[in-house]
XYZ file of N, CA and C in Angstrom:
630
model
N -8.618 -115.637 -39.259
C -8.540 -114.184 -39.039
C -7.380 -113.919 -38.106
N -7.097 -114.732 -37.163
C -6.051 -114.355 -36.168
C -4.665 -114.586 -36.868
N -4.569 -115.476 -37.707
C -3.253 -115.594 -38.483
C -3.098 -114.377 -39.413
N -4.256 -113.956 -39.987
C -4.018 -112.832 -40.934
C -3.606 -111.642 -40.071
N -4.353 -111.492 -38.836
C -3.956 -110.249 -38.090
C -2.583 -110.232 -37.644
N -1.967 -111.439 -37.329
C -0.460 -111.605 -37.088
C 0.401 -111.045 -38.140
N -0.001 -111.494 -39.312
C 0.848 -111.065 -40.512
C 0.788 -109.603 -40.620
N -0.366 -108.991 -40.402
C -0.562 -107.435 -40.645
C 0.372 -106.713 -39.701
N 0.458 -107.243 -38.474
C 1.244 -106.581 -37.492
C 2.870 -106.932 -37.571
N 3.214 -108.011 -37.974
C 4.498 -108.386 -38.070
C 5.361 -107.696 -39.110
N 4.760 -107.609 -40.377
C 5.470 -106.995 -41.345
C 5.819 -105.496 -41.261
N 4.912 -104.749 -40.764
C 5.260 -103.283 -40.539
C 6.452 -103.140 -39.402
N 6.370 -104.169 -38.495
C 7.333 -104.170 -37.358
C 8.749 -104.335 -38.067
N 9.012 -105.226 -38.970
C 10.081 -105.620 -39.615
C 10.542 -104.302 -40.493
N 9.652 -103.748 -41.109
C 9.893 -102.575 -41.985
C 10.565 -101.480 -41.020
N 9.862 -101.306 -39.849
C 10.473 -100.192 -39.012
C 11.761 -100.485 -38.529
N 12.134 -101.836 -38.126
C 13.399 -102.155 -37.688
C 14.456 -102.054 -38.852
N 14.188 -102.390 -39.946
C 14.957 -102.156 -41.281
C 15.234 -100.682 -41.431
N 14.110 -99.971 -41.236
C 14.387 -98.466 -41.519
C 15.394 -97.830 -40.569
N 15.150 -98.225 -39.232
C 16.194 -97.711 -38.107
C 17.458 -98.211 -38.491
N 17.688 -99.401 -38.813
C 18.995 -99.960 -38.976
C 19.660 -99.186 -40.211
N 18.836 -99.031 -41.215
C 19.415 -98.195 -42.432
C 19.788 -96.888 -42.143
N 18.945 -96.042 -41.304
C 19.246 -94.869 -40.769
C 20.524 -94.706 -40.082
N 20.791 -95.772 -39.089
C 22.163 -95.856 -38.408
C 23.287 -96.011 -39.367
N 23.031 -96.848 -40.376
C 24.226 -97.029 -41.400
C 24.444 -95.677 -42.063
N 23.428 -95.061 -42.517
C 23.621 -93.719 -43.058
C 24.383 -92.755 -42.228
N 23.906 -92.644 -41.059
C 24.473 -91.701 -40.055
C 25.963 -92.041 -39.930
N 26.275 -93.305 -39.796
C 27.707 -93.745 -39.610
C 28.522 -93.320 -40.768
N 28.127 -93.523 -41.943
C 28.769 -93.296 -43.177
C 28.920 -91.668 -43.235
N 27.860 -90.984 -42.933
C 28.139 -89.482 -42.990
C 29.146 -88.937 -41.972
N 29.007 -89.558 -40.833
C 29.987 -89.211 -39.768
C 31.446 -89.482 -40.050
N 31.505 -90.772 -40.700
C 32.952 -91.175 -41.100
C 33.470 -90.318 -42.168
N 32.562 -89.835 -43.114
C 33.034 -89.030 -44.122
C 33.361 -87.631 -43.668
N 32.679 -87.088 -42.709
C 33.090 -85.776 -42.110
C 34.278 -85.949 -41.371
N 34.565 -86.930 -40.746
C 35.827 -87.121 -39.881
C 37.045 -87.259 -40.835
N 36.892 -88.106 -41.932
C 37.843 -88.393 -42.885
C 38.175 -86.977 -43.586
N 37.210 -86.155 -43.930
C 37.402 -84.991 -44.524
C 38.178 -84.068 -43.725
N 37.970 -84.012 -42.430
C 38.684 -83.148 -41.642
C 40.030 -83.593 -41.475
N 40.364 -84.993 -41.444
C 41.720 -85.464 -41.334
C 42.549 -85.067 -42.612
N 41.865 -85.248 -43.790
C 42.563 -84.970 -44.950
C 42.845 -83.465 -45.117
N 41.909 -82.683 -44.678
C 42.273 -81.225 -44.651
C 43.320 -80.815 -43.840
N 43.404 -81.465 -42.724
C 44.467 -81.224 -41.726
C 45.757 -81.625 -42.353
N 45.779 -82.882 -42.823
C 47.040 -83.334 -43.455
C 47.525 -82.562 -44.613
N 46.599 -81.970 -45.428
C 46.843 -81.160 -46.490
C 47.568 -79.817 -46.084
N 46.896 -79.273 -44.961
C 47.527 -78.071 -44.409
C 48.804 -78.248 -43.860
N 49.077 -79.502 -43.117
C 50.514 -79.739 -42.733
C 51.426 -79.884 -43.868
N 51.096 -80.515 -44.901
C 51.906 -80.864 -46.073
C 52.240 -79.441 -46.710
N 51.273 -78.562 -46.934
C 51.448 -77.326 -47.494
C 52.523 -76.444 -46.723
N 52.367 -76.523 -45.453
C 53.332 -75.814 -44.546
C 54.769 -76.429 -44.642
N 54.819 -77.729 -44.622
C 56.185 -78.561 -44.697
C 56.841 -78.155 -46.046
N 55.998 -78.130 -47.169
C 56.447 -77.805 -48.471
C 57.256 -76.486 -48.413
N 56.787 -75.490 -47.700
C 57.549 -74.155 -47.600
C 58.786 -74.311 -46.816
N 59.084 -75.240 -46.015
C 60.110 -75.282 -45.050
C 61.221 -76.378 -45.336
N 61.007 -77.099 -46.378
C 61.990 -78.153 -46.530
C 62.508 -78.147 -48.131
N 63.673 -78.847 -48.284
C 64.222 -78.956 -49.580
C 64.592 -80.490 -49.739
N 64.165 -81.185 -50.663
C 64.338 -82.675 -50.645
C 65.391 -82.881 -51.675
N 65.896 -84.146 -51.701
C 66.951 -84.561 -52.555
C 66.546 -85.854 -53.159
N 66.516 -86.016 -54.666
C 65.896 -87.141 -55.342
C 66.913 -87.462 -56.414
N 67.346 -88.820 -56.365
C 68.211 -89.431 -57.360
C 67.520 -90.558 -58.128
N 67.354 -90.423 -59.469
C 66.813 -91.422 -60.274
C 67.660 -92.153 -61.106
N 67.710 -93.494 -60.842
C 68.635 -94.348 -61.497
C 68.230 -94.692 -63.029
N 69.246 -94.882 -63.790
C 69.050 -95.318 -65.224
C 67.973 -96.491 -65.373
N 68.282 -97.470 -64.610
C 67.440 -98.564 -64.784
C 67.509 -99.361 -63.372
N 66.918 -100.562 -63.322
C 66.989 -101.363 -62.154
C 67.958 -102.392 -62.206
N 68.847 -102.252 -63.089
C 69.960 -103.240 -63.215
C 70.944 -103.042 -61.954
N 71.644 -104.130 -61.510
C 72.525 -103.980 -60.443
C 73.508 -102.766 -60.606
N 74.130 -102.707 -61.810
C 75.098 -101.796 -62.109
C 74.553 -100.324 -61.943
N 73.315 -100.072 -62.531
C 72.724 -98.860 -62.456
C 72.278 -98.428 -61.071
N 71.831 -99.324 -60.327
C 71.476 -99.002 -58.992
C 72.682 -98.828 -58.129
N 73.938 -99.312 -58.448
C 74.971 -99.068 -57.724
C 75.598 -97.592 -58.085
N 75.389 -97.317 -59.283
C 75.845 -96.035 -59.819
C 74.942 -94.938 -59.120
N 73.573 -95.197 -58.954
C 72.785 -94.314 -58.234
C 73.317 -93.949 -56.727
N 73.714 -95.028 -56.144
C 74.312 -94.845 -54.702
C 75.594 -94.113 -54.805
N 76.288 -94.294 -55.792
C 77.714 -93.561 -55.858
C 77.478 -92.223 -56.136
N 76.413 -91.781 -56.881
C 76.112 -90.438 -57.160
C 75.596 -89.848 -55.938
N 74.756 -90.487 -55.188
C 74.290 -89.925 -53.792
C 75.438 -89.654 -53.022
N 76.314 -90.579 -52.802
C 77.365 -90.442 -51.857
C 78.210 -89.183 -52.198
N 78.579 -89.198 -53.588
C 79.379 -88.150 -54.019
C 78.842 -86.747 -53.758
N 77.576 -86.562 -54.159
C 76.892 -85.295 -53.971
C 76.671 -84.912 -52.663
N 76.283 -85.854 -51.642
C 76.144 -85.487 -50.243
C 77.507 -85.195 -49.603
N 78.498 -85.801 -50.070
C 79.841 -85.483 -49.588
C 80.317 -84.150 -49.948
N 80.000 -83.797 -51.285
C 80.330 -82.430 -51.808
C 79.577 -81.382 -50.983
N 78.325 -81.544 -50.762
C 77.423 -80.618 -50.149
C 77.879 -80.457 -48.616
N 78.382 -81.537 -48.018
C 78.824 -81.517 -46.623
C 79.902 -80.700 -46.552
N 80.721 -80.534 -47.609
C 82.051 -79.802 -47.594
C 81.724 -78.291 -47.831
N 80.941 -78.055 -48.794
C 80.874 -76.818 -49.450
C 79.600 -75.935 -48.954
N 78.535 -76.616 -48.494
C 77.291 -75.860 -48.273
C 77.352 -75.071 -47.050
N 77.245 -73.743 -47.015
C 77.313 -72.924 -45.989
C 76.348 -73.172 -44.784
N 76.801 -73.036 -43.572
C 75.896 -73.340 -42.458
C 75.030 -72.104 -42.169
N 73.946 -72.320 -41.313
C 73.157 -71.266 -40.874
C 72.056 -70.672 -41.773
N 71.990 -71.295 -42.879
C 70.975 -70.710 -43.837
C 69.611 -71.289 -43.691
N 68.649 -70.633 -43.994
C 67.245 -71.134 -43.938
C 66.922 -71.864 -45.278
N 65.671 -72.274 -45.393
C 65.180 -73.126 -46.575
C 65.355 -72.349 -47.840
N 64.917 -71.005 -47.780
C 64.914 -70.180 -48.956
C 66.253 -70.070 -49.484
N 67.286 -69.748 -48.501
C 68.627 -69.576 -48.828
C 69.487 -70.742 -49.223
N 69.035 -71.985 -48.825
C 69.446 -73.213 -49.254
C 69.107 -73.365 -50.570
N 67.770 -73.244 -50.796
C 67.239 -73.551 -52.220
C 67.997 -72.589 -53.241
N 68.100 -71.274 -52.978
C 68.683 -70.476 -53.795
C 70.217 -70.806 -54.006
N 70.921 -71.181 -52.957
C 72.312 -71.673 -53.161
C 72.378 -72.837 -54.060
N 71.510 -73.826 -53.895
C 71.465 -75.012 -54.815
C 71.122 -74.667 -56.287
N 70.354 -73.658 -56.404
C 70.146 -73.245 -57.814
C 71.431 -72.657 -58.463
N 71.943 -71.838 -57.685
C 73.163 -71.088 -58.049
C 74.438 -72.062 -58.218
N 74.246 -73.297 -57.674
C 75.487 -74.080 -57.918
C 75.270 -75.470 -58.628
N 73.999 -75.371 -59.342
C 73.719 -76.696 -60.058
C 74.808 -77.221 -60.951
N 75.620 -76.299 -61.566
C 76.669 -76.756 -62.463
C 77.716 -77.369 -61.777
N 78.043 -76.864 -60.443
C 79.182 -77.539 -59.571
C 78.627 -79.031 -59.301
N 77.342 -79.043 -59.040
C 76.783 -80.388 -58.499
C 76.708 -81.261 -59.775
N 76.466 -80.720 -60.818
C 76.432 -81.534 -62.024
C 77.741 -82.105 -62.312
N 78.878 -81.322 -62.104
C 80.300 -81.779 -62.480
C 80.658 -82.895 -61.600
N 80.078 -82.713 -60.175
C 80.424 -83.869 -59.255
C 79.696 -85.147 -59.594
N 78.530 -85.021 -60.241
C 77.776 -86.231 -60.533
C 77.939 -86.789 -62.026
N 78.459 -85.851 -62.928
C 78.465 -86.190 -64.340
C 79.370 -87.363 -64.556
N 80.340 -87.727 -63.794
C 81.105 -88.831 -64.160
C 80.312 -90.167 -63.976
N 79.176 -89.999 -63.477
C 78.346 -91.170 -63.255
C 77.174 -91.281 -64.307
N 77.377 -90.721 -65.549
C 76.346 -90.635 -66.464
C 75.114 -89.861 -66.125
N 75.369 -88.703 -65.264
C 74.266 -87.844 -65.023
C 73.815 -87.036 -66.182
N 72.348 -87.019 -66.550
C 71.933 -86.392 -67.675
C 71.416 -85.086 -67.119
N 70.774 -84.891 -65.948
C 70.060 -83.711 -65.588
C 70.238 -83.391 -63.999
N 70.564 -82.202 -63.611
C 70.599 -81.774 -62.285
C 69.727 -80.434 -62.215
N 68.872 -80.395 -61.402
C 67.953 -79.153 -61.347
C 67.244 -79.151 -59.961
N 66.920 -77.879 -59.608
C 66.061 -77.612 -58.434
C 64.665 -77.422 -58.841
N 63.721 -78.325 -58.637
C 62.384 -78.226 -59.252
C 61.419 -78.744 -58.351
N 60.117 -78.744 -58.558
C 59.066 -79.219 -57.790
C 58.552 -80.510 -58.224
N 58.511 -81.500 -57.291
C 58.103 -82.793 -57.683
C 57.000 -83.237 -56.730
N 56.128 -84.258 -57.144
C 55.214 -84.871 -56.369
C 55.751 -85.968 -55.589
N 55.612 -86.177 -54.328
C 56.010 -87.340 -53.534
C 54.843 -87.992 -52.741
N 54.907 -89.326 -52.829
C 53.781 -89.863 -51.980
C 54.226 -89.837 -50.587
N 53.532 -90.416 -49.622
C 53.974 -90.397 -48.286
C 55.375 -91.083 -48.148
N 56.123 -90.218 -47.455
C 57.573 -90.605 -47.143
C 57.983 -90.514 -45.773
N 58.716 -91.489 -45.293
C 59.166 -91.547 -43.932
C 60.555 -91.457 -43.778
N 61.133 -90.604 -43.004
C 62.559 -90.428 -42.759
C 62.813 -90.620 -41.289
N 63.342 -91.875 -41.047
C 63.545 -92.238 -39.637
C 62.239 -92.343 -38.922
N 61.966 -91.354 -37.905
C 60.746 -91.420 -37.297
C 59.882 -90.106 -37.488
N 60.178 -89.590 -38.733
C 59.387 -88.487 -39.237
C 58.780 -88.718 -40.613
N 57.501 -88.610 -40.639
C 56.758 -88.919 -41.882
C 56.143 -87.581 -42.576
N 56.455 -87.433 -43.914
C 55.969 -86.295 -44.699
C 54.772 -86.792 -45.412
N 53.619 -86.003 -45.256
C 52.494 -86.216 -46.201
C 52.680 -86.235 -47.493
N 51.933 -86.950 -48.375
C 52.024 -86.826 -49.929
C 51.776 -85.306 -50.320
N 52.500 -84.961 -51.371
C 52.218 -83.586 -51.845
C 53.425 -83.137 -52.771
N 53.420 -81.905 -53.165
C 54.469 -81.330 -53.999
C 55.492 -80.636 -53.123
N 56.792 -80.990 -53.401
C 57.784 -80.470 -52.596
C 58.961 -79.948 -53.531
N 59.776 -78.869 -53.118
C 60.931 -78.449 -53.841
C 61.943 -79.600 -53.623
N 62.851 -79.792 -54.747
C 63.690 -80.890 -54.605
C 64.885 -80.768 -55.412
N 66.024 -81.113 -55.165
C 67.209 -81.138 -55.894
C 67.303 -82.473 -56.600
N 66.928 -82.444 -57.862
C 66.585 -83.717 -58.623
C 67.819 -84.055 -59.565
N 68.302 -85.142 -59.419
C 69.393 -85.614 -60.310
C 68.901 -86.937 -61.165
N 68.914 -86.748 -62.414
C 68.424 -87.863 -63.342
C 69.689 -88.703 -63.860
N 69.695 -89.993 -63.897
C 70.825 -90.700 -64.506
C 70.312 -91.513 -65.753
N 71.022 -91.254 -66.792
C 70.556 -91.816 -68.121
C 68.978 -91.714 -68.326
N 68.363 -92.718 -68.491
C 66.803 -92.686 -68.818
C 66.040 -92.358 -67.667
N 66.685 -92.478 -66.554
C 65.926 -92.134 -65.145
C 64.597 -93.038 -64.971
N 64.851 -94.334 -65.413
C 63.680 -95.282 -65.369
C 63.894 -96.316 -64.288
N 64.794 -96.213 -63.434
C 64.907 -97.161 -62.380
C 64.412 -96.631 -60.982
N 64.439 -97.569 -59.989
C 64.080 -97.178 -58.601
C 64.956 -96.027 -58.275
N 64.352 -95.218 -57.356
C 64.969 -93.891 -57.074
C 65.306 -94.021 -55.533
N 66.132 -92.884 -55.306
C 66.486 -92.681 -53.629
C 66.160 -91.227 -53.459
N 65.821 -91.062 -52.023
C 65.418 -89.684 -51.689
C 65.910 -89.364 -50.253
N 66.024 -88.122 -49.903
C 66.147 -87.775 -48.501
C 65.877 -86.255 -48.550
N 66.039 -85.656 -47.279
C 65.773 -84.166 -47.206
C 67.013 -83.568 -46.789
N 67.399 -82.528 -47.672
C 68.604 -81.635 -47.605
C 68.462 -80.724 -46.627
N 67.317 -79.982 -46.476
C 67.030 -79.026 -45.484
C 65.654 -79.147 -45.019
N 65.460 -79.225 -43.586
C 66.606 -79.465 -42.656
C 67.233 -80.690 -42.982
N 68.560 -80.992 -42.532
C 69.247 -82.265 -42.764
C 68.712 -83.406 -42.270
N 67.904 -84.153 -43.121
C 67.364 -85.343 -42.587
C 67.860 -86.580 -43.389
N 69.089 -86.317 -43.974
C 69.708 -87.306 -44.823
C 70.570 -88.193 -43.919
N 70.559 -89.567 -44.046
C 71.394 -90.409 -43.196
C 71.772 -91.509 -44.156
N 72.948 -92.016 -43.956
C 73.542 -93.245 -44.696
C 73.580 -94.576 -44.075
N 73.193 -94.398 -42.717
C 73.206 -95.680 -41.877
C 71.867 -96.534 -42.185
N 71.901 -97.392 -43.073
C 70.636 -98.063 -43.407
C 70.336 -99.119 -42.391
N 71.272 -99.514 -41.482
C 70.866 -100.413 -40.379
C 70.178 -99.817 -39.237
N 70.708 -98.672 -38.806
C 70.151 -97.901 -37.604
C 69.067 -96.823 -38.069
N 69.213 -96.248 -39.196
C 68.329 -95.368 -39.691
C 68.063 -94.214 -38.706
N 69.168 -93.598 -38.226
C 69.088 -92.511 -37.199
C 69.099 -91.177 -37.957
N 68.048 -90.297 -37.610
C 68.290 -88.954 -38.138
C 69.107 -88.174 -37.530
N 69.707 -87.113 -38.131
C 70.609 -86.211 -37.370
C 69.693 -85.211 -36.494
N 70.059 -85.297 -35.197
C 69.208 -84.539 -34.276
C 69.198 -82.995 -34.540
N 70.178 -82.547 -35.089
C 70.135 -81.114 -35.622
C 69.097 -80.810 -36.534
N 68.944 -81.770 -37.461
C 67.987 -81.583 -38.579
C 66.575 -81.609 -37.972
N 66.267 -82.489 -36.992
C 65.052 -82.623 -36.262
C 64.637 -81.452 -35.618
N 65.605 -80.921 -34.967
C 65.378 -79.671 -34.182
C 65.031 -78.541 -35.049
N 65.844 -78.409 -36.185
C 65.412 -77.387 -37.129
C 64.008 -77.549 -37.705
N 63.452 -78.805 -37.897
C 62.161 -78.964 -38.392
C 61.168 -78.532 -37.314
N 61.416 -78.918 -36.161
C 60.615 -78.638 -34.924
C 60.367 -76.991 -34.773
N 61.475 -76.313 -35.167
C 61.478 -74.907 -34.983
C 60.543 -74.145 -35.999
N 60.443 -74.790 -37.184
C 59.622 -74.144 -38.221
C 58.235 -74.699 -38.284
N 57.850 -75.590 -37.419
C 56.446 -76.188 -37.377
C 55.830 -75.788 -36.059
N 54.492 -75.845 -36.026
C 53.847 -75.601 -34.733
C 53.946 -76.896 -33.973
N 53.637 -76.739 -32.706
C 53.874 -78.087 -31.788
C 52.929 -79.156 -32.288
N 51.745 -78.706 -32.711
C 50.783 -79.604 -33.224
C 51.263 -80.350 -34.528
N 51.713 -79.612 -35.421
C 52.265 -80.073 -36.677
C 53.323 -80.976 -36.431
N 54.253 -80.695 -35.592
C 55.391 -81.455 -35.355
C 55.079 -82.776 -34.873
N 53.982 -82.837 -33.906
C 53.476 -84.133 -33.401
C 52.856 -84.854 -34.374
N 52.303 -84.243 -35.381
C 51.512 -84.983 -36.693
C 52.456 -85.692 -37.491
N 53.725 -85.255 -37.598
C 54.652 -85.907 -38.550
C 55.618 -86.710 -37.927
N 55.512 -86.936 -36.530
C 56.470 -87.748 -35.926
C 55.735 -89.097 -35.420
N 56.407 -89.969 -34.993
C 55.882 -91.289 -34.561
C 54.480 -91.212 -33.699
N 53.653 -91.988 -34.123
C 52.245 -91.991 -33.279
C 51.158 -91.188 -33.899
N 51.461 -90.560 -35.160
C 50.532 -89.637 -35.658
C 49.643 -90.363 -36.665
N 48.641 -89.531 -37.274
C 47.712 -90.157 -38.332
C 48.546 -90.273 -39.597
N 49.634 -89.531 -39.729
C 50.544 -89.652 -40.845
C 51.507 -90.743 -40.824
N 51.273 -91.752 -39.786
C 52.281 -92.611 -39.371
C 52.885 -93.442 -40.576
N 54.095 -94.025 -40.285
C 54.889 -94.711 -41.417
C 54.059 -95.798 -42.098
N 54.086 -95.722 -43.412
C 53.464 -96.824 -44.114
C 54.645 -97.495 -44.994
N 55.792 -97.017 -44.936
C 56.874 -97.591 -45.563
C 58.083 -97.178 -44.926
N 59.287 -97.718 -45.389
C 60.579 -97.359 -44.682
C 61.377 -96.284 -45.554
N 62.209 -95.526 -44.884
C 62.889 -94.471 -45.555
C 63.672 -94.945 -46.639
N 64.257 -96.144 -46.497
C 65.178 -96.774 -47.542
C 64.521 -97.578 -48.574
N 63.085 -97.713 -48.446
C 62.354 -98.363 -49.511
C 62.512 -97.657 -50.634
N 62.605 -98.095 -51.898
C 62.621 -97.285 -53.089
C 61.580 -97.496 -54.034
N 60.943 -96.290 -54.383
C 59.985 -96.200 -55.347
C 58.699 -97.168 -54.986
């Protein structure tokens, strides 16, 4: 009878411990889900505000062949050099976007010598992207998009407004003027979120392609 009594008391005890342990796991999962939900909502809000304040630049190569990838970079250099010469200073993002739309033919002529099939200001989805020490959350952004041939190769990107384009692949230093422009259009909290040390921290490098 004593052995039977022990079994009667031991089994309920184990059940109570298991129940408490299971309740703790459920509470941890719920808490994590709530926190992650808040982080995602915050990231989405920052992304939506960023999308209103920037204009990106996207060049899609014909293929991944060495020749087509070299052409992609030639187009990039030609277009950026052209824009550096003719793009008026002092414009905001809306004025810059409107200027790009009004001058797509000129941009196409600059790039068409390199088998460019399409030049347009459009809206495209981008995954998380990092420019130097600034990280943009994934989402839809306005972009000056150039397609070369079949546009099936690895692509190249940067930000035209504010000017976060750089060509120094070794140092990857962003123009300070562009960073200051970005800082002006974001709240202090938003700016801290997209710079080094934030939850939107770098998961890839600016010059990594596709």
